[in-house]
Structure formats: structure tokens, C-alpha cells
Tab-separated table of C-alpha atoms and ligand atoms in Angstrom:
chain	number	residue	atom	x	y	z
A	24	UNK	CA	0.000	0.000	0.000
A	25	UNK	CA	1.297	3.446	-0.483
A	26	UNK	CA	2.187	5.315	2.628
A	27	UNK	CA	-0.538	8.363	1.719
A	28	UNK	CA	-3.184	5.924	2.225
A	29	UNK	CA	-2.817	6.798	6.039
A	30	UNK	CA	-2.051	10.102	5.801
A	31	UNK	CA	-4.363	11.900	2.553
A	32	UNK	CA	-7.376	14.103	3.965
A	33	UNK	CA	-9.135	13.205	0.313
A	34	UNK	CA	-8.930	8.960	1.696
A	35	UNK	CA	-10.162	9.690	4.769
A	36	UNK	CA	-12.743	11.623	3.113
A	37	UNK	CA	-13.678	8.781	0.595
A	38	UNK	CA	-13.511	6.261	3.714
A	39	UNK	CA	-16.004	7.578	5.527
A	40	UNK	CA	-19.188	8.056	2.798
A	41	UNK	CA	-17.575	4.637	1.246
A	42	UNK	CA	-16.914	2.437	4.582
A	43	UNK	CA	-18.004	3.753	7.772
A	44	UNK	CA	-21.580	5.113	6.273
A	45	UNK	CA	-22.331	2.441	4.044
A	46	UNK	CA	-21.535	-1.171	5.628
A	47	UNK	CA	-22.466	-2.241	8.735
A	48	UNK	CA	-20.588	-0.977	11.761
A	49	UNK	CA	-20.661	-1.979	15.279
A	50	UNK	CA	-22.325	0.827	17.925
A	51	UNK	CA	-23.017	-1.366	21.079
A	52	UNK	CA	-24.510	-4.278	22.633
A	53	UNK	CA	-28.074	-4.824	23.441
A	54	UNK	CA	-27.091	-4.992	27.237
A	55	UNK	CA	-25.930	-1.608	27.301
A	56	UNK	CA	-29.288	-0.358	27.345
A	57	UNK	CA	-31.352	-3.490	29.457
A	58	UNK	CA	-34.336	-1.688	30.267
A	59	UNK	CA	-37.208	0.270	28.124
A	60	UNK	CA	-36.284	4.339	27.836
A	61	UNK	CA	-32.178	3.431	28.101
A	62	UNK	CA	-30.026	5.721	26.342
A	63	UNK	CA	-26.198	5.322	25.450
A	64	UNK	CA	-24.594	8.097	23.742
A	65	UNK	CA	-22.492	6.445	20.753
A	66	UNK	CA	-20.862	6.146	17.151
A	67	UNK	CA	-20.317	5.897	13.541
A	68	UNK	CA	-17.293	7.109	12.519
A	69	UNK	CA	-17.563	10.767	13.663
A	70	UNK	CA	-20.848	10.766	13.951
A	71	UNK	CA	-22.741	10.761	17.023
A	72	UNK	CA	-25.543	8.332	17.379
A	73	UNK	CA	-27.850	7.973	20.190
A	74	UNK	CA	-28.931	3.946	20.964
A	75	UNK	CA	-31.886	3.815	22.797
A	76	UNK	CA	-34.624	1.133	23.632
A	77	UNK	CA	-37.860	2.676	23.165
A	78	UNK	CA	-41.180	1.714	25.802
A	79	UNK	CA	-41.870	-0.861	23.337
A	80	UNK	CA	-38.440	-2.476	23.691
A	81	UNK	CA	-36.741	-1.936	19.994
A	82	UNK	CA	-33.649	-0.828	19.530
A	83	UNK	CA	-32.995	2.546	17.707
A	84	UNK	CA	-30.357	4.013	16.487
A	85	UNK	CA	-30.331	8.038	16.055
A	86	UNK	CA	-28.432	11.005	15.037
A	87	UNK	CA	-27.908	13.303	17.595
A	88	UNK	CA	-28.881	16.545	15.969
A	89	UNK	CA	-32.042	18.500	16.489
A	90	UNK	CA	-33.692	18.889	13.481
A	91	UNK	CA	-34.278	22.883	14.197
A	92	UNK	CA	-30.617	24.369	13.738
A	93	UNK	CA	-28.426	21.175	14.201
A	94	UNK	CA	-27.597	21.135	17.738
A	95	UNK	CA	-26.541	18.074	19.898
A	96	UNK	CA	-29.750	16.518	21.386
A	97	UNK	CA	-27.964	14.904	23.722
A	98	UNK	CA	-25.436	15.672	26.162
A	99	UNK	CA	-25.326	12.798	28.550
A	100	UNK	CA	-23.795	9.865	27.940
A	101	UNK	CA	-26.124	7.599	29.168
A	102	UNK	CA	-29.550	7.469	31.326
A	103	UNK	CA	-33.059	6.705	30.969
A	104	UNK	CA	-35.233	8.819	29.695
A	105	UNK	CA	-38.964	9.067	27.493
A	106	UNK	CA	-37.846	12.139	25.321
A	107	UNK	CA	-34.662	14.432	24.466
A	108	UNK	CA	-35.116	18.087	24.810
A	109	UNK	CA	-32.626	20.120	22.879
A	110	UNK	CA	-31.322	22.506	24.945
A	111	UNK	CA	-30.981	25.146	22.733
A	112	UNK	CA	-34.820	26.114	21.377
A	113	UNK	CA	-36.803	23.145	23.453
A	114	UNK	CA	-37.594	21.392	20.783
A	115	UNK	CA	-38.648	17.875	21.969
A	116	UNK	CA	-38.107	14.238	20.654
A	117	UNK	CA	-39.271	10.969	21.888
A	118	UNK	CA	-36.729	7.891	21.970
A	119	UNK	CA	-38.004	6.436	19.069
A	120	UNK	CA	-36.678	10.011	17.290
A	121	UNK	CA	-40.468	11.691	16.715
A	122	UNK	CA	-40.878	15.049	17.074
A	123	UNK	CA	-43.294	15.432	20.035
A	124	UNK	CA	-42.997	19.339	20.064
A	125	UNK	CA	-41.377	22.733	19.907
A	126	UNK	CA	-42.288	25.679	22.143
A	127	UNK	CA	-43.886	29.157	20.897
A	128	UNK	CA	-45.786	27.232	18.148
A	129	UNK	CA	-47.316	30.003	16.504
A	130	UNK	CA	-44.630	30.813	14.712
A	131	UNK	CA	-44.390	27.542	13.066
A	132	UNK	CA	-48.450	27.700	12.064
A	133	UNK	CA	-49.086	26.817	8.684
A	134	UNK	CA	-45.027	26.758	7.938
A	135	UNK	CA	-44.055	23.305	9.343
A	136	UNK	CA	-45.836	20.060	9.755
A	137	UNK	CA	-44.756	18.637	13.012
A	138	UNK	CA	-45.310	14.631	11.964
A	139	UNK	CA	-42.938	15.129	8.797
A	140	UNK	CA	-40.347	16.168	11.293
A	141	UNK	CA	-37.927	13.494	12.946
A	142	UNK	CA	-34.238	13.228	14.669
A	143	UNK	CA	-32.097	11.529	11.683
A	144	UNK	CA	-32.545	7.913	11.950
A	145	UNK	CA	-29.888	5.124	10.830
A	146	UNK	CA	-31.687	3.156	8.055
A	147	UNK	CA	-31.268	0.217	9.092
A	148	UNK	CA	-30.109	-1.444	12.911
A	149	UNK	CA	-29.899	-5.209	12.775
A	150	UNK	CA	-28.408	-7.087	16.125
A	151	UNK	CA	-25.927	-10.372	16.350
A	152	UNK	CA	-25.826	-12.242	19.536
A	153	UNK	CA	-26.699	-8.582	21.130
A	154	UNK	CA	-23.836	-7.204	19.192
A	155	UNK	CA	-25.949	-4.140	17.270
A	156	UNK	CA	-24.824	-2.616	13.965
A	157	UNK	CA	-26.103	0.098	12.176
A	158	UNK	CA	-25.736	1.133	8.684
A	159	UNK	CA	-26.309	4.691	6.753
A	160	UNK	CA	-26.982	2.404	3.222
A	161	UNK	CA	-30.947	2.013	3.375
A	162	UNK	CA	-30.106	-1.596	1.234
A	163	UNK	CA	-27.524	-3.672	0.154
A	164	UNK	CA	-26.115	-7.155	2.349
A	165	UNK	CA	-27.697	-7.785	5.543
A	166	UNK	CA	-26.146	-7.704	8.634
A	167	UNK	CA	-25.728	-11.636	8.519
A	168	UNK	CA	-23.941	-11.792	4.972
A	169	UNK	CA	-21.643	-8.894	5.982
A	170	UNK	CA	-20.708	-10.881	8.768
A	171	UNK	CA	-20.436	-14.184	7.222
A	172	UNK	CA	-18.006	-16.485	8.722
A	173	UNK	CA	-17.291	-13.784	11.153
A	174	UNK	CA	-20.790	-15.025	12.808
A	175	UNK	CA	-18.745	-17.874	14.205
A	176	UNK	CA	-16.544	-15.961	16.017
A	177	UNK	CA	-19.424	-14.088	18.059
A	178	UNK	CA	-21.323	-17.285	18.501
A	179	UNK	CA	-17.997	-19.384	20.258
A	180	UNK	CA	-17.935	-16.103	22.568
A	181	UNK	CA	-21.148	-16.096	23.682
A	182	UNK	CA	-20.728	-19.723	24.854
A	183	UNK	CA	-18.056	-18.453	27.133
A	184	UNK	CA	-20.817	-17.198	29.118
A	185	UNK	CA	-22.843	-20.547	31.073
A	186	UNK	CA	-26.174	-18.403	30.090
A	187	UNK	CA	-24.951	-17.900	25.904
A	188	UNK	CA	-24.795	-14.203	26.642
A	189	UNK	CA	-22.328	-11.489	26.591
A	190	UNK	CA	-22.948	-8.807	28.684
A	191	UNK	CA	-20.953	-5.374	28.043
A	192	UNK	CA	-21.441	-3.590	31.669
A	193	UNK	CA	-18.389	-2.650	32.592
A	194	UNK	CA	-17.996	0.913	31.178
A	195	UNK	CA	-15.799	2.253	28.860
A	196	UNK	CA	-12.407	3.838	28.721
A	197	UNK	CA	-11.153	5.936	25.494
A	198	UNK	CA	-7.972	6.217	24.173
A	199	UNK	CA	-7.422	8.995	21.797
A	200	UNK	CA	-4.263	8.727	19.677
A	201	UNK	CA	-2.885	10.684	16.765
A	202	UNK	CA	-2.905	7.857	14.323
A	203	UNK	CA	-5.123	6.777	11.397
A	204	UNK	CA	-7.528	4.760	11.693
A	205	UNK	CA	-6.279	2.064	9.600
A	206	UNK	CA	-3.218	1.431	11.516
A	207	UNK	CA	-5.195	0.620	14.903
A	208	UNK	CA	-7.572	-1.861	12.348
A	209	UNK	CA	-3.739	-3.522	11.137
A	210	UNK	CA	-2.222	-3.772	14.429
A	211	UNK	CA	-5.474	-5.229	15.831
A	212	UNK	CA	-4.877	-8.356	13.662
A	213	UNK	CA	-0.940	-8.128	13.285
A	214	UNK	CA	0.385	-11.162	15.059
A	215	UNK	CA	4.015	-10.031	13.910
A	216	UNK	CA	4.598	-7.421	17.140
A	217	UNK	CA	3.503	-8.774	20.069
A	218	UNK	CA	6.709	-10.402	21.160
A	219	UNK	CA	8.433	-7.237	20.648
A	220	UNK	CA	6.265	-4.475	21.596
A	221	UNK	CA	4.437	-6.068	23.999
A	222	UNK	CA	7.979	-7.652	25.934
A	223	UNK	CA	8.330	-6.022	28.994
A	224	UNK	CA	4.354	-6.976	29.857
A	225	UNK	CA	5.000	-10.545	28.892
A	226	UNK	CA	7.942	-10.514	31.013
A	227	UNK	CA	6.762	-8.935	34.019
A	228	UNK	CA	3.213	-10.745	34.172
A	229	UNK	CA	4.824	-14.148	33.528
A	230	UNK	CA	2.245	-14.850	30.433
A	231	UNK	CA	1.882	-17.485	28.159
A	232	UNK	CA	0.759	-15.207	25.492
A	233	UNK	CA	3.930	-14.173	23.984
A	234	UNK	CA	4.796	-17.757	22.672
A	235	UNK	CA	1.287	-17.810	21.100
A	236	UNK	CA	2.691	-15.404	18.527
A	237	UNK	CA	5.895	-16.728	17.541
A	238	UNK	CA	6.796	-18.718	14.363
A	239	UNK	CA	7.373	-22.201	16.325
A	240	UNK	CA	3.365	-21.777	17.555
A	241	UNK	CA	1.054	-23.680	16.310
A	242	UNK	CA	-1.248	-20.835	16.525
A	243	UNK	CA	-2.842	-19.251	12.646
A	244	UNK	CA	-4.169	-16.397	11.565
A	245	UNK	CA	-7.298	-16.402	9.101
A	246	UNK	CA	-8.630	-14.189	6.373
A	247	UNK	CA	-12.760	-14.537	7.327
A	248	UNK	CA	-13.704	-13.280	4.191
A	249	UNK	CA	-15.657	-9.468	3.781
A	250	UNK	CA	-12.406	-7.949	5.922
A	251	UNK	CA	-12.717	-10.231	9.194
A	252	UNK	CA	-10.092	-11.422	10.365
A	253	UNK	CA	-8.900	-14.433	13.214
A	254	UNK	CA	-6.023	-15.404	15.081
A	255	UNK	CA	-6.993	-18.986	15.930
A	256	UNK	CA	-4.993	-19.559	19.182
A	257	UNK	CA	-7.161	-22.685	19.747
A	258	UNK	CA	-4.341	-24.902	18.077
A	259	UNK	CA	-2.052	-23.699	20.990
A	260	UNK	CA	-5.031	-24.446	23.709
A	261	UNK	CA	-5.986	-27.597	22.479
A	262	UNK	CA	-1.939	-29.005	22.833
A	263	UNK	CA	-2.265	-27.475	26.357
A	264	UNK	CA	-5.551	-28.930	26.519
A	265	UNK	CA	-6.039	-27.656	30.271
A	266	UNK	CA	-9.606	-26.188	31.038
A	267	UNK	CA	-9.316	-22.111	31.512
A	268	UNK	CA	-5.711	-22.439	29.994
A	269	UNK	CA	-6.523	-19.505	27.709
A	270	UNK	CA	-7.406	-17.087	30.468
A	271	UNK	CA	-3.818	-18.200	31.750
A	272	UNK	CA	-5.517	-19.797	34.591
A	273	UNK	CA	-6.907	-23.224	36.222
A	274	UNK	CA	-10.473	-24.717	36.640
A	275	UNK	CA	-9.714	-24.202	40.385
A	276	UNK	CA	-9.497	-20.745	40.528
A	277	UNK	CA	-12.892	-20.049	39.213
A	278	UNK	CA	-14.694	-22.642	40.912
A	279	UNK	CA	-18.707	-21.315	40.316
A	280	UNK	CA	-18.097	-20.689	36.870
A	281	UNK	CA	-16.753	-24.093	35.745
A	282	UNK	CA	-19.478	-25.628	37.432
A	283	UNK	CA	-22.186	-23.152	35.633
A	284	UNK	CA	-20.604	-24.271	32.465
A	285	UNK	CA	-20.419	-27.996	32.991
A	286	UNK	CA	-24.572	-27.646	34.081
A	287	UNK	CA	-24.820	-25.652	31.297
A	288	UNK	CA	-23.452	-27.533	28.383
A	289	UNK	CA	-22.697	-30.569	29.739
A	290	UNK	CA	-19.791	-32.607	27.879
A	291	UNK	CA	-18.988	-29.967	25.768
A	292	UNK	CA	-17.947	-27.614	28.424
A	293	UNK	CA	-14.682	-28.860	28.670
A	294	UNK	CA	-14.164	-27.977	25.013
A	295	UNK	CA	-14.949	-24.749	25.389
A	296	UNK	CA	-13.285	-23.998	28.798
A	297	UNK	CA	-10.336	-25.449	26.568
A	298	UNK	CA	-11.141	-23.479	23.444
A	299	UNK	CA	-11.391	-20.074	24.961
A	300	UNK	CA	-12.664	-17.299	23.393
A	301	UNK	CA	-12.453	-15.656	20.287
A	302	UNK	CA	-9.569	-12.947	18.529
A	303	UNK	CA	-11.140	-11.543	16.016
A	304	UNK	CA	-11.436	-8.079	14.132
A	305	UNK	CA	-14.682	-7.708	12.564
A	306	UNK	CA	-14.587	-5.217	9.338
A	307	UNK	CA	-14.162	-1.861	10.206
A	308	UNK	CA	-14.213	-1.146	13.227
A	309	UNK	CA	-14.645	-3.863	16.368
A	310	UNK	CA	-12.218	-5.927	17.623
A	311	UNK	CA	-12.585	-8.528	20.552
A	312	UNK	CA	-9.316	-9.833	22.034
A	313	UNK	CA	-10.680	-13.253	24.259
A	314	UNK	CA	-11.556	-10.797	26.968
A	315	UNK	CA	-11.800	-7.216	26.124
A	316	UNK	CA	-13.529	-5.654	23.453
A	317	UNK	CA	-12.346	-2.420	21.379
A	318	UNK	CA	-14.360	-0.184	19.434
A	319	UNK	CA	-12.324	1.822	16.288
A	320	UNK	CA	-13.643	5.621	15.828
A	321	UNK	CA	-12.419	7.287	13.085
A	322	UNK	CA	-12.366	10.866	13.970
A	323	UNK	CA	-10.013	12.588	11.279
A	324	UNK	CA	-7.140	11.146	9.154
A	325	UNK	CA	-4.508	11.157	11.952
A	326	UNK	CA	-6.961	11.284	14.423
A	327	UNK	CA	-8.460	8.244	16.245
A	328	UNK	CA	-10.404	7.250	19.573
A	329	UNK	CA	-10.593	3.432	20.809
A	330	UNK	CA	-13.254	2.486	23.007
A	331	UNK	CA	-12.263	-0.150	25.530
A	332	UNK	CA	-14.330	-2.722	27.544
A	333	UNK	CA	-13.761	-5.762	29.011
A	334	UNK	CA	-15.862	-8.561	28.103
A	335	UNK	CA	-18.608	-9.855	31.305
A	336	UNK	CA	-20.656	-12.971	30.915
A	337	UNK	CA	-24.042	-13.479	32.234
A	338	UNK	CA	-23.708	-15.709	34.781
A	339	UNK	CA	-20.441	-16.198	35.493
A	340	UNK	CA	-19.533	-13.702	38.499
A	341	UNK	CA	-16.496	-15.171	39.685
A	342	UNK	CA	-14.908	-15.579	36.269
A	343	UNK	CA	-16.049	-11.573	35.047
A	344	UNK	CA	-14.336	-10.447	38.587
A	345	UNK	CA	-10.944	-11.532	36.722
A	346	UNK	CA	-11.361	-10.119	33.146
A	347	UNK	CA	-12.091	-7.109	35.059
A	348	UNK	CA	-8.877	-7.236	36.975
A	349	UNK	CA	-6.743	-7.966	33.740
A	350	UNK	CA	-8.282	-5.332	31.592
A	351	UNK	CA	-7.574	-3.033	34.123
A	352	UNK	CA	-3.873	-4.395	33.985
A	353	UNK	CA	-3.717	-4.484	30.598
A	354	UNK	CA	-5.679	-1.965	28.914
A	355	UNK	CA	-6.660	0.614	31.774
A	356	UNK	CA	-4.817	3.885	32.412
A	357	UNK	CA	-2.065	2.701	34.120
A	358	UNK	CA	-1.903	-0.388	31.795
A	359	UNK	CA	1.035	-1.781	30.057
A	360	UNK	CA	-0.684	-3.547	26.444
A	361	UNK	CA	-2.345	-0.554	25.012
A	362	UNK	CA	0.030	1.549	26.127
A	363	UNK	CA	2.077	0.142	23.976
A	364	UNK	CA	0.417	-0.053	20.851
A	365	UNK	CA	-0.706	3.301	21.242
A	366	UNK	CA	3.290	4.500	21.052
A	367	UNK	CA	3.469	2.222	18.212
A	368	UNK	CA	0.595	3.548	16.001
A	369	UNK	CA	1.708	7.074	17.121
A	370	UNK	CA	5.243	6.725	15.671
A	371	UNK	CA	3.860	5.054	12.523
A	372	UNK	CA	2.031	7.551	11.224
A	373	UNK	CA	4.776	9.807	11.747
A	374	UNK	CA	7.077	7.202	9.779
A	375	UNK	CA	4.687	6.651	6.997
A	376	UNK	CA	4.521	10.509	5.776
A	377	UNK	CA	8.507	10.288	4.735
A	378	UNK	CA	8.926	10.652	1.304
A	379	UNK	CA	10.759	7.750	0.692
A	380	UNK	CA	10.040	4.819	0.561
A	381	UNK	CA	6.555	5.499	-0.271
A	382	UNK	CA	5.074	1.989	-0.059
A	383	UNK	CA	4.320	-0.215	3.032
A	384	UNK	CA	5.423	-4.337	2.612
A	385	UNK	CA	2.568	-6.708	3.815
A	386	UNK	CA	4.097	-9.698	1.752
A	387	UNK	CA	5.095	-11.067	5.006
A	388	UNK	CA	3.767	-15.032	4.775
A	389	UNK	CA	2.782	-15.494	0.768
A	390	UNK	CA	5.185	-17.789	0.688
A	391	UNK	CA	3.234	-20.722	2.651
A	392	UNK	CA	-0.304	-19.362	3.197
A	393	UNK	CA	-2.451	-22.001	2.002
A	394	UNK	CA	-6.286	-23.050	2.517
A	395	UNK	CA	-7.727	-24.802	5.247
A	396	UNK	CA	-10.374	-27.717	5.227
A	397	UNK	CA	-13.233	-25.084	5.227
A	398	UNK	CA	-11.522	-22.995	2.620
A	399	UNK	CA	-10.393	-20.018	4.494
A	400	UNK	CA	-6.796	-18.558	3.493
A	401	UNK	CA	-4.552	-19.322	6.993
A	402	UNK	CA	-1.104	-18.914	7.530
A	403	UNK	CA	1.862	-18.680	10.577
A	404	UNK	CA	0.215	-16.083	13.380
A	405	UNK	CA	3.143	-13.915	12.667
A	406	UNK	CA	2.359	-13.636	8.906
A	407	UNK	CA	0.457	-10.547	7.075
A	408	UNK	CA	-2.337	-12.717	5.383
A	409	UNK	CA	-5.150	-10.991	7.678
A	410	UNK	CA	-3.764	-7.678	6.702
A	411	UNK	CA	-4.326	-8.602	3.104
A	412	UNK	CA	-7.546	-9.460	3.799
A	413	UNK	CA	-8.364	-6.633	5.341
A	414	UNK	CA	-6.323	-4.230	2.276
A	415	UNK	CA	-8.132	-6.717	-0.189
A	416	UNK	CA	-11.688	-5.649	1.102
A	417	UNK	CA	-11.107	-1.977	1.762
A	418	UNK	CA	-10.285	-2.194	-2.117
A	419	UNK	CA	-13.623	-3.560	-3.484
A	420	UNK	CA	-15.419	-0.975	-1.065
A	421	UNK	CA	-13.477	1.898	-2.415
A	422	UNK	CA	-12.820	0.881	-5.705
A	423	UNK	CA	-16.774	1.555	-6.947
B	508	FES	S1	-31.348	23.760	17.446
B	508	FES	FE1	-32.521	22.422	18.653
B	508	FES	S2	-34.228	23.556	19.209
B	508	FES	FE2	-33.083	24.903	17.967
B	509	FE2	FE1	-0.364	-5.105	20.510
């Protein structure tokens, strides 16, 4: 790729009307908003969206500008509420985005008719295992065929959970950085760093993740097809083959939840206790890492925020008590992984607006990628295939 792909104002531009407001991108998970009237204050791209569950339950997703002169409707970031009053006029809205007034309404008499009148909605809001996208493209693929093989992913993660559900409760921290979007999307699925950028964690916290991305593991990435991508660490798991092995713990130390899981699913639970959960980086903009989940906002083309939560299961207090812990560890302020990454997408896109060389290499691993027995394109976890995967998308969604 050529180095002004991170760093052109025209791209970013393109990227947004071409990507983030016509496919499906992630905004938030059904169980951010559990009862009727909850609000959450969130994203597309730069855009603010508000997600709320209306009295009747649905989910909505809407812009959060009045429809008088444009101002935010919404100021909080979350609560419960019937109806959004912009502050500026009074203008009122109800949480399924109808107008339900303005004040002084004289002057409007004859001039405006109040039912024609609505906060901007996203066209269409479709929901996988509670994860909800929205999209600005009234048609084209549904949610399910954008996700395709990706569905997978989301499916083995809810199963983490003894109840099948993923719960995101835990709040949110945001990183800014001054970094392009598409270098936070790479590094997500870049199996090539870890063991350097991420050595003095591994070396301090006595983890077994390092080794999972090194060229002796038997760990792979995988190109999911639409611009997902995988690093399947089960390979590495399975040779372990020691129930709660991928949360770098024992069956012993989260007594409750291994038994909710063997009620639960029976035999199979020690397959997934084995398995773990999922690393995967779903096209644009969410990634899940096993236990913490990161939402990409574009904000401007060296500007970028990443929304951080940890993962919590429904039923499975003892186990969410530790994701907690390591998140905080990990990914908090104080933490040492994103940290890390943050330096190193910082420095990049300082490095990639020299003059020469121009292009970036991502040939890393075409010399023994092959195809697996479901036909997916895998290769070493250190190699660049998911990165092609990703470039080879962003292409066909640019290129029309
Ligand atoms: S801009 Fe919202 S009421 Fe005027
Ligand atoms: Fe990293």
C-alpha cells in the first residue's frame, strides 16, 4: 500500500461516505441499554448516534442533531429517559426520534408540519448475539452476509458465558491517539509485534501469550472473508488442553463458573473452557481480544479514539471479577498492552509521511499461506495474510 493511504485528507474523506456510512458498523450491545427508555450516547465514525430502547423495547439508532438548527440533542452519555429536549430552542423528541414538540408554536403555524419532522434515523439497525450494527446504506447485504463467517466468532464467545450471553457492563475507557484509523484496524490483527512491543508486559506478568505469537506456535491467523479477520490460538489451547488455559488460569481458581458451564453444556464444556474465546477483528471497526472488546472511531485522518471494555458474561460472576482485573492491567490507564500499541501507532504515522520509501510491505507469509479444510486462506500467526484481507476488502469498497 502506499504510505498516503494513512495520511491523505481526500482517503479519509472517501472512507467515511464509502466504509463507515455504508456497511455495517458496530455501535453497542443490546445490554448496554437493558431496560425500556435506556439511552447510550455512541458512534459511527464521527458521527454521534444515540442507541436507545424505546417503551416498546426496539432498539434505535439516532443522530444526535435537532432537526431545528443542528444542535446536539444529547449531552449525557447515558440514562433513561422518554424524550430528548434540545437545549438550545426546546424542541422535543421521543426515543423512538419523533418530534413530540417545539415551544412558541405560533410561529411555526401553517409553515411546518410537526409529523414530517424526525431526529435523523440510521436506516437500518440489525443485532448479532446482542452485538448491534447500524448502517447509513438504506439496502444492500444484511447484517448476517456482511458478517459471514465472522458469525462464528461471536457465537464461540457467547458460549463463554454458562447463560450464551455477553454482557458489556463494565464501562468504557477511550484512548485517543494521533494515528489513522487504519493502523489501529492492522495492528489489531498483526500477530508479527507482540513479542516485541508487547515484551516487557510478557515478562513482568509471567504470560503465556507471547509464545502464542511466535513462528514455532502452532497458533494461525485467518482471512474470514468481507475484511474479518482471526487469530486462531485454539491450536495452541488444544496441545495445552487444560480447562481455563486460555485465560492463563486453572479450573480451580474459578470454581462457580466451571461448574455453571459444565450444568450448562454438559460434555462440551470442557471444550470450550479449553477453546477459549475468540480474537477476532470484525470489518471496520470492532475488535474482541478473548476478553476485552475495542471499538475503532475514526475521527479525522490522523486522528483516532478506541473504546475499551472488558468482556462480562451473564452468569459467570467469579470468572467476570478476573477479566475485570486484567483489563484493568492491561488496557486501563495505568496499563502496560495498550500503552504500547498506542506508542506504536503514534510513531507510525509519523514514519509513513517520509517521502521515501513510499510503499508499506505486507508480503510477510505469501510464501506458505495455504487453505484450510473449510476454505479459508490461513497462515503462521506472525504472517500478514489478515492484513491482506483486510487491504483486499477496503479495495472492493473503495474501488466503486
Ligand atoms: S437547534 Fe434544537 S431547538 Fe433549535
Ligand atoms: Fe499489541
Amino acid at each position: 500500500m502506499h504510505g498516503s493511504i494513512y495520511t491523505d485528507p481526500a482517503i479519509f474523506a472517501d472512507e467515511m461516505e464509502r466504509i463507515f456510512y455504508s456497511t455495517w458498523v458496530f455501535v453497542g450491545h443490546e445490554s448496554e441499554v437493558p431496560e425500556p427508555n435506556d439511552y447510550v450516547v455512541k458512534s459511527i465514525g464521527p458521527q454521534s448516534v444515540i442507541m436507545t430502547r424505546a417503551k416498546d423495547g426496539s432498539i434505535h439508532l439516532l443522530q444526535n442533531r435537532c432537526a431545528h438548527r443542528g444542535n446536539l440533542v444529547c449531552e449525557a452519555p447515558k440514562g433513561n429517559t422518554l424524550a430528548f429536549r434540545c437545549q438550545y430552542h426546546g424542541w422535543t423528541y421521543a426515543n423512538n426520534g419523533d418530534l413530540l414538540g417545539f415551544p412558541y408554536k405560533q410561529g411555526y403555524d401553517g409553515v411546518l408540519d410537526k409529523s414530517n419532522i424526525t431526529l435523523g434515523r440510521v436506516p437500518r439497525v440489525e443485532s448479532y448475539q446482542g452485538f448491534v450494527f447500524g448502517s447509513f446504506a438504506p439496502d444492500g447485504p444484511s447484517l448476517r452476509e456482511h458478517l459471514g463467517a465472522a458469525t462464528e466468532c461471536l457465537d464461540r464467545l457467547a458460549r463463554i458465558s454458562p447463560a450464551g450471553e455477553v454482557q458489556l457492563t463494565a464501562g468504557w475507557l477511550k484512548h485517543r491517539v494521533k494515528a489513522n484509523w487504519k493502523m489501529l484496524l492492522e495492528n489489531e490483527t498483526d500477530g508479527y509485534h507482540p513479542q516485541f512491543v508487547h515484551s516487557s508486559i510478557f515478562s513482568v506478568a509471567t504470560s503465556g501469550i507471547g509464545a502464542l505469537y511466535s513462528e514455532n506456535s502452532t497458533a494461525l491467523c485467518r482471512d474470514l472473508g468481507n475484511g474479518h479477520t482471526e487469530n486462531d490460538l485454539r491450536p495452541e489451547f488444544r496441545r495445552i488442553a487444560e480447562p481455563m488455559g486460555w485465560f492463563g488460569t486453572t479450573a480451580e481458581k474459578v470454581p462457580n463458573y466451571v461448574q455453571a458451564m459444565r450444568d450448562s453444556y454438559g460434555k462440551a464444556a470442557e471444550e470450550i473452557m479449553i477453546d477459549g474465546s475468540p480474537h477476532v477483528m470484525i470489518f471496520p471497526s470492532l475488535f474482541i481480544a478473548e476478553i476485552q472488546l475495542f471499538q475503532i472511531q475514526p475521527l479525522a485522518v490522523d486522528q483516532t479514539v478506541q473504546h475499551v471494555t472488558c468482556m462480562q458474561f451473564k452468569d459467570a460472576a467469579d470468572l467476570n471479577r478476573r477479566v475485570l482485573q486484567q483489563t484493568i492491567g492491561s488496557v486501563g490507564p495505568a496499563g502496560f498492552l495498550l500503552a504500547d500499541d498506542s506508542e506504536m501507532y503514534e510513531r507510525n504515522q509519523r514514519g509513513v509521511a517520509a517521502r521515501n520509501p513510499e510503499w508499506v510491505l505486507i508480503a510477510r507469509g505469501l510464501n506458505r499461506e495455504h487453505t484450510d479444510a473449510e476454505g479459508f486462506t490461513v497462515s503462521n500467526n506472525t504472517d500478514e495474510t489478515t492484513l491482506r484481507a483486510i487491504w483486499r476488502h477496503y479495495m472492493t469498497l473503495m474501488d466503486h
